[in-house]
Tab-separated table of N, CA and C in Angstrom:
chain	number	residue	atom	x	y	z
A	1	ASN	N	-6.363	-68.871	101.584
A	1	ASN	CA	-6.244	-69.013	100.344
A	1	ASN	C	-6.710	-70.832	99.728
A	2	CYS	N	-7.391	-71.008	98.130
A	2	CYS	CA	-7.563	-71.914	97.922
A	2	CYS	C	-6.451	-72.771	98.106
A	3	PRO	N	-6.955	-74.146	98.257
A	3	PRO	CA	-5.866	-74.886	97.374
A	3	PRO	C	-5.888	-75.677	96.228
A	4	PHE	N	-6.815	-75.325	95.003
A	4	PHE	CA	-7.501	-75.949	94.285
A	4	PHE	C	-7.117	-74.480	93.307
A	5	GLU	N	-6.451	-73.560	93.506
A	5	GLU	CA	-6.302	-72.552	92.391
A	5	GLU	C	-6.151	-73.016	90.688
A	6	ASP	N	-5.510	-74.435	90.345
A	6	ASP	CA	-4.629	-74.873	89.384
A	6	ASP	C	-6.624	-75.190	88.393
A	7	TYR	N	-7.173	-75.711	89.674
A	7	TYR	CA	-8.798	-75.756	88.982
A	7	TYR	C	-9.520	-75.038	88.528
A	8	GLY	N	-8.945	-72.997	88.769
A	8	GLY	CA	-9.966	-71.781	88.965
A	8	GLY	C	-10.615	-71.828	90.040
A	9	CYS	N	-10.440	-72.146	90.985
A	9	CYS	CA	-10.866	-71.344	91.920
A	9	CYS	C	-10.340	-70.479	92.983
A	10	ASP	N	-11.223	-70.301	93.774
A	10	ASP	CA	-10.197	-68.902	94.796
A	10	ASP	C	-11.142	-69.133	96.093
A	11	SER	N	-10.734	-68.318	97.192
A	11	SER	CA	-10.941	-68.711	98.516
A	11	SER	C	-12.417	-68.365	98.472
A	12	GLU	N	-13.455	-68.067	97.742
A	12	GLU	CA	-15.089	-67.980	97.836
A	12	GLU	C	-15.925	-68.774	97.109
A	13	ASP	N	-15.108	-69.843	96.710
A	13	ASP	CA	-15.559	-71.111	96.686
A	13	ASP	C	-15.528	-71.802	97.451
A	14	PHE	N	-15.319	-71.499	99.003
A	14	PHE	CA	-15.195	-72.900	99.744
A	14	PHE	C	-16.751	-72.812	99.989
A	15	ILE	N	-17.051	-74.198	100.671
A	15	ILE	CA	-19.018	-73.922	100.693
A	15	ILE	C	-18.746	-74.867	102.082
A	16	THR	N	-19.480	-74.917	103.340
A	16	THR	CA	-18.957	-75.348	104.556
A	16	THR	C	-19.288	-77.092	104.676
A	17	LEU	N	-19.004	-78.263	105.240
A	17	LEU	CA	-19.443	-79.637	105.119
A	17	LEU	C	-20.851	-79.722	104.776
A	18	GLU	N	-21.655	-78.632	105.706
A	18	GLU	CA	-23.369	-78.844	106.730
A	18	GLU	C	-23.668	-78.108	105.581
A	19	ASN	N	-23.598	-77.306	104.399
A	19	ASN	CA	-24.233	-77.192	102.809
A	19	ASN	C	-24.225	-78.177	101.819
A	20	VAL	N	-23.690	-79.728	102.034
A	20	VAL	CA	-23.287	-80.361	100.995
A	20	VAL	C	-23.683	-81.719	101.662
A	21	LEU	N	-24.445	-81.855	102.738
A	21	LEU	CA	-24.382	-82.615	103.740
A	21	LEU	C	-26.060	-83.302	102.896
A	22	GLY	N	-25.816	-84.607	102.352
A	22	GLY	CA	-26.913	-85.463	101.915
A	22	GLY	C	-27.082	-84.927	100.452
A	23	LYS	N	-26.232	-83.977	99.128
A	23	LYS	CA	-26.332	-83.931	98.004
A	23	LYS	C	-24.861	-84.879	97.941
A	24	ASP	N	-25.537	-85.462	96.308
A	24	ASP	CA	-24.413	-86.372	95.308
A	24	ASP	C	-23.411	-85.530	94.948
A	25	VAL	N	-22.197	-85.863	95.442
A	25	VAL	CA	-21.134	-84.408	94.871
A	25	VAL	C	-20.029	-86.174	93.876
A	26	LEU	N	-19.134	-84.810	93.331
A	26	LEU	CA	-18.003	-85.205	92.581
A	26	LEU	C	-17.084	-84.622	92.959
A	27	VAL	N	-16.089	-85.939	93.973
A	27	VAL	CA	-14.881	-85.414	94.567
A	27	VAL	C	-13.992	-85.730	92.931
A	28	HIS	N	-12.818	-84.527	92.590
A	28	HIS	CA	-12.107	-83.955	91.705
A	28	HIS	C	-11.005	-84.039	92.732
A	29	ALA	N	-10.103	-83.888	93.628
A	29	ALA	CA	-9.095	-83.615	94.213
A	29	ALA	C	-8.947	-83.773	95.577
A	30	VAL	N	-8.321	-83.918	96.342
A	30	VAL	CA	-7.866	-84.393	98.065
A	30	VAL	C	-6.670	-83.803	98.428
A	31	LYS	N	-6.452	-82.769	99.348
A	31	LYS	CA	-5.184	-82.426	99.427
A	31	LYS	C	-4.811	-82.779	101.533
A	32	GLU	N	-4.221	-83.313	101.432
A	32	GLU	CA	-3.981	-83.488	102.751
A	32	GLU	C	-3.370	-82.557	103.550
A	33	PHE	N	-3.683	-82.183	104.758
A	33	PHE	CA	-2.401	-81.116	105.610
A	33	PHE	C	-2.899	-81.673	107.263
A	34	GLU	N	-1.979	-80.813	107.626
A	34	GLU	CA	-1.585	-81.034	109.575
A	34	GLU	C	-1.631	-79.823	109.723
A	35	ASN	N	-2.562	-79.567	110.843
A	35	ASN	CA	-1.859	-78.281	111.669
A	35	ASN	C	-2.500	-78.453	112.817
A	36	ASP	N	-3.075	-77.735	113.449
A	36	ASP	CA	-2.714	-77.761	115.611
A	36	ASP	C	-4.007	-78.340	115.816
A	37	LYS	N	-4.778	-78.449	114.890
A	37	LYS	CA	-6.091	-79.753	115.457
A	37	LYS	C	-5.840	-81.072	114.271
A	38	GLY	N	-4.942	-80.889	114.324
A	38	GLY	CA	-4.964	-82.336	113.871
A	38	GLY	C	-4.320	-83.039	112.091
A	39	PRO	N	-4.744	-83.770	111.924
A	39	PRO	CA	-4.252	-84.304	110.061
A	39	PRO	C	-6.208	-83.702	110.195
A	40	GLY	N	-5.753	-82.890	108.112
A	40	GLY	CA	-7.141	-83.237	107.642
A	40	GLY	C	-6.905	-82.959	106.458
A	41	VAL	N	-8.172	-82.813	105.940
A	41	VAL	CA	-8.406	-82.691	103.958
A	41	VAL	C	-8.939	-81.550	103.314
A	42	TYR	N	-8.751	-81.048	101.983
A	42	TYR	CA	-9.225	-80.475	101.162
A	42	TYR	C	-9.473	-81.024	100.616
A	43	VAL	N	-11.223	-80.963	99.763
A	43	VAL	CA	-11.744	-81.992	98.707
A	43	VAL	C	-12.546	-81.411	98.096
A	44	LEU	N	-12.261	-81.234	96.817
A	44	LEU	CA	-12.605	-80.356	95.746
A	44	LEU	C	-13.043	-81.035	94.747
A	45	ILE	N	-14.789	-80.614	94.860
A	45	ILE	CA	-16.108	-80.817	94.445
A	45	ILE	C	-16.460	-80.574	93.680
A	46	TYR	N	-17.274	-81.390	92.425
A	46	TYR	CA	-18.391	-80.252	91.743
A	46	TYR	C	-19.928	-80.980	92.092
A	47	ILE	N	-20.298	-79.525	91.905
A	47	ILE	CA	-21.952	-79.350	92.693
A	47	ILE	C	-22.199	-78.343	92.261
A	48	ASP	N	-23.608	-78.457	91.549
A	48	ASP	CA	-24.118	-77.368	91.431
A	48	ASP	C	-23.751	-76.634	90.041
A	49	GLY	N	-23.193	-77.240	89.832
A	49	GLY	CA	-22.505	-76.877	87.749
A	49	GLY	C	-21.227	-76.022	88.020
A	50	ARG	N	-20.777	-76.219	89.358
A	50	ARG	CA	-19.241	-75.429	89.648
A	50	ARG	C	-18.643	-76.513	90.169
A	51	PHE	N	-16.764	-76.455	90.679
A	51	PHE	CA	-15.897	-76.557	91.553
A	51	PHE	C	-16.056	-75.090	92.633
A	52	ARG	N	-16.216	-76.568	94.051
A	52	ARG	CA	-16.873	-75.979	94.912
A	52	ARG	C	-14.967	-76.422	96.006
A	53	TYR	N	-14.966	-76.431	96.984
A	53	TYR	CA	-14.006	-76.855	98.777
A	53	TYR	C	-14.939	-76.887	99.362
A	54	VAL	N	-14.230	-77.842	99.689
A	54	VAL	CA	-14.863	-78.092	101.546
A	54	VAL	C	-13.492	-78.461	102.280
A	55	CYS	N	-13.338	-78.378	103.290
A	55	CYS	CA	-11.737	-78.753	104.192
A	55	CYS	C	-12.915	-79.009	105.560
A	56	THR	N	-12.148	-80.275	106.018
A	56	THR	CA	-12.372	-80.673	107.360
A	56	THR	C	-11.426	-81.665	107.643
A	57	HIS	N	-11.472	-81.933	109.487
A	57	HIS	CA	-10.507	-82.911	109.957
A	57	HIS	C	-11.680	-84.091	110.872
A	58	SER	N	-12.162	-83.866	110.181
A	58	SER	CA	-13.062	-85.762	110.211
A	58	SER	C	-12.335	-86.406	109.938
A	59	VAL	N	-12.113	-87.514	111.333
A	59	VAL	CA	-11.384	-88.353	110.914
A	59	VAL	C	-11.280	-89.332	110.141
A	60	THR	N	-13.701	-89.556	109.595
A	60	THR	CA	-13.980	-90.994	108.780
A	60	THR	C	-13.146	-90.310	107.766
A	61	ILE	N	-13.836	-89.060	107.180
A	61	ILE	CA	-13.129	-88.662	106.480
A	61	ILE	C	-12.517	-88.782	105.543
A	62	THR	N	-11.162	-87.821	106.381
A	62	THR	CA	-10.118	-87.697	106.230
A	62	THR	C	-9.290	-89.504	106.223
A	63	ALA	N	-9.510	-90.748	106.626
A	63	ALA	CA	-9.035	-91.715	106.230
A	63	ALA	C	-9.464	-92.012	105.403
A	64	LYS	N	-10.831	-91.877	104.816
A	64	LYS	CA	-11.451	-92.590	103.955
A	64	LYS	C	-10.638	-91.988	102.775
A	65	LEU	N	-10.461	-90.608	102.390
A	65	LEU	CA	-10.574	-90.402	101.082
A	65	LEU	C	-8.999	-90.000	101.172
A	66	THR	N	-8.212	-90.936	101.902
A	66	THR	CA	-6.230	-90.229	101.656
A	66	THR	C	-5.805	-92.010	101.595
A	67	THR	N	-6.911	-92.694	101.336
A	67	THR	CA	-6.133	-94.263	101.128
A	67	THR	C	-5.514	-94.363	100.129
A	68	ASP	N	-4.582	-95.570	99.421
A	68	ASP	CA	-3.754	-95.149	98.193
A	68	ASP	C	-4.848	-95.559	96.778
A	69	LYS	N	-6.379	-96.111	96.773
A	69	LYS	CA	-7.002	-96.695	95.871
A	69	LYS	C	-7.336	-95.235	95.823
A	70	VAL	N	-7.908	-94.400	96.813
A	70	VAL	CA	-8.773	-92.875	96.627
A	70	VAL	C	-7.185	-92.379	95.779
A	71	LYS	N	-6.103	-91.905	96.245
A	71	LYS	CA	-4.809	-91.364	95.341
A	71	LYS	C	-4.801	-91.729	93.921
A	72	GLU	N	-4.929	-93.148	93.922
A	72	GLU	CA	-4.530	-93.753	92.394
A	72	GLU	C	-6.073	-93.673	91.762
A	73	ILE	N	-6.909	-93.681	91.843
A	73	ILE	CA	-8.558	-92.870	90.956
A	73	ILE	C	-8.333	-90.866	90.958
A	74	LEU	N	-7.773	-90.370	91.905
A	74	LEU	CA	-7.866	-89.192	91.907
A	74	LEU	C	-6.233	-88.305	91.182
A	75	ARG	N	-5.532	-89.807	91.014
A	75	ARG	CA	-4.021	-89.275	90.663
A	75	ARG	C	-4.299	-88.023	89.499
A	76	ASN	N	-3.108	-86.833	89.122
A	76	ASN	CA	-3.549	-85.576	88.181
A	76	ASN	C	-3.481	-86.170	86.992
A	77	ASP	N	-2.969	-87.096	86.441
A	77	ASP	CA	-2.875	-87.298	84.471
A	77	ASP	C	-4.262	-88.261	84.471
A	78	THR	N	-5.255	-88.294	85.526
A	78	THR	CA	-6.380	-88.493	84.496
A	78	THR	C	-7.884	-87.880	84.869
A	79	ASP	N	-8.739	-87.884	84.255
A	79	ASP	CA	-9.944	-87.359	84.607
A	79	ASP	C	-11.126	-87.889	85.554
A	80	ASP	N	-10.362	-89.051	86.135
A	80	ASP	CA	-11.378	-89.248	87.135
A	80	ASP	C	-11.865	-89.070	88.202
A	81	THR	N	-13.248	-89.141	88.443
A	81	THR	CA	-14.038	-89.170	89.874
A	81	THR	C	-13.918	-90.096	90.485
A	82	ILE	N	-14.895	-89.305	91.702
A	82	ILE	CA	-15.608	-90.139	93.042
A	82	ILE	C	-17.102	-89.751	92.958
A	83	LYS	N	-17.961	-90.673	93.275
A	83	LYS	CA	-19.201	-89.708	92.944
A	83	LYS	C	-19.279	-89.942	95.045
A	84	VAL	N	-19.367	-89.423	95.677
A	84	VAL	CA	-19.818	-89.436	97.272
A	84	VAL	C	-21.212	-89.021	97.504
A	85	ARG	N	-21.574	-88.668	99.266
A	85	ARG	CA	-22.245	-88.507	99.456
A	85	ARG	C	-22.019	-87.917	101.342
A	86	PHE	N	-21.513	-87.255	100.841
A	86	PHE	CA	-21.127	-86.617	102.837
A	86	PHE	C	-22.914	-86.715	103.185
A	87	VAL	N	-22.670	-87.148	104.865
A	87	VAL	CA	-23.742	-87.712	105.824
A	87	VAL	C	-22.658	-87.348	107.586
A	88	ARG	N	-24.007	-87.304	108.715
A	88	ARG	CA	-23.547	-87.326	109.264
A	88	ARG	C	-24.378	-88.469	110.428
A	89	ARG	N	-23.420	-89.024	111.039
A	89	ARG	CA	-24.330	-90.451	111.780
A	89	ARG	C	-23.794	-90.697	113.225
A	90	LYS	N	-24.727	-90.864	113.643
A	90	LYS	CA	-24.086	-91.447	115.166
A	90	LYS	C	-22.602	-92.248	115.027
A	91	SER	N	-21.700	-91.446	116.239
A	91	SER	CA	-20.289	-92.464	116.195
A	91	SER	C	-20.843	-93.830	116.442
A	92	LYS	N	-19.912	-95.225	116.539
A	92	LYS	CA	-19.298	-96.181	116.791
A	92	LYS	C	-19.523	-95.930	118.304
A	93	LYS	N	-18.332	-95.236	118.380
A	93	LYS	CA	-17.558	-94.943	119.638
A	93	LYS	C	-18.444	-94.350	120.949
A	94	SER	N	-19.279	-93.575	120.705
A	94	SER	CA	-19.445	-92.623	120.999
A	94	SER	C	-20.903	-92.382	120.850
A	95	ASP	N	-21.498	-91.437	122.029
A	95	ASP	CA	-22.656	-90.890	121.797
A	95	ASP	C	-22.635	-89.886	120.487
A	96	ARG	N	-21.600	-89.558	119.817
A	96	ARG	CA	-21.770	-88.401	119.047
A	96	ARG	C	-22.011	-88.134	117.803
A	97	MET	N	-22.807	-87.477	116.770
A	97	MET	CA	-22.444	-86.924	116.170
A	97	MET	C	-20.952	-86.907	114.907
A	98	VAL	N	-21.742	-87.727	114.049
A	98	VAL	CA	-19.956	-87.394	113.526
A	98	VAL	C	-19.926	-86.500	111.505
A	99	TYR	N	-18.932	-86.552	111.172
A	99	TYR	CA	-18.952	-86.626	109.590
A	99	TYR	C	-18.838	-87.742	108.991
A	100	ASP	N	-19.307	-88.331	108.270
A	100	ASP	CA	-18.729	-89.272	106.948
A	100	ASP	C	-19.422	-89.341	105.767
A	101	ILE	N	-19.110	-90.505	104.573
A	101	ILE	CA	-18.874	-90.631	103.878
A	101	ILE	C	-19.908	-92.114	103.800
A	102	ALA	N	-20.866	-91.464	102.606
A	102	ALA	CA	-21.969	-92.640	102.591
A	102	ALA	C	-22.171	-93.346	101.300
């Protein structure tokens, strides 16, 4: 189920992180969750003239989008957004590629 039905989204509005890499998007809302894979976030973005949402367990993205500052900017009583670009970069701790926000 889409976690952003109050924005008029449904499950068909899901888009993979891979499909938005390198594109500037506007973040409208973030919803935290946890499952057997650990903590993660659903991120409501505005891209190509419509609302879509992504889901990720990326530690870096989850940590950046769940800070108190981000929560304050995106609180429900404002129309504020955050412009981001999702990217892949080499991990500073390992030789693996990881998702991040530029």
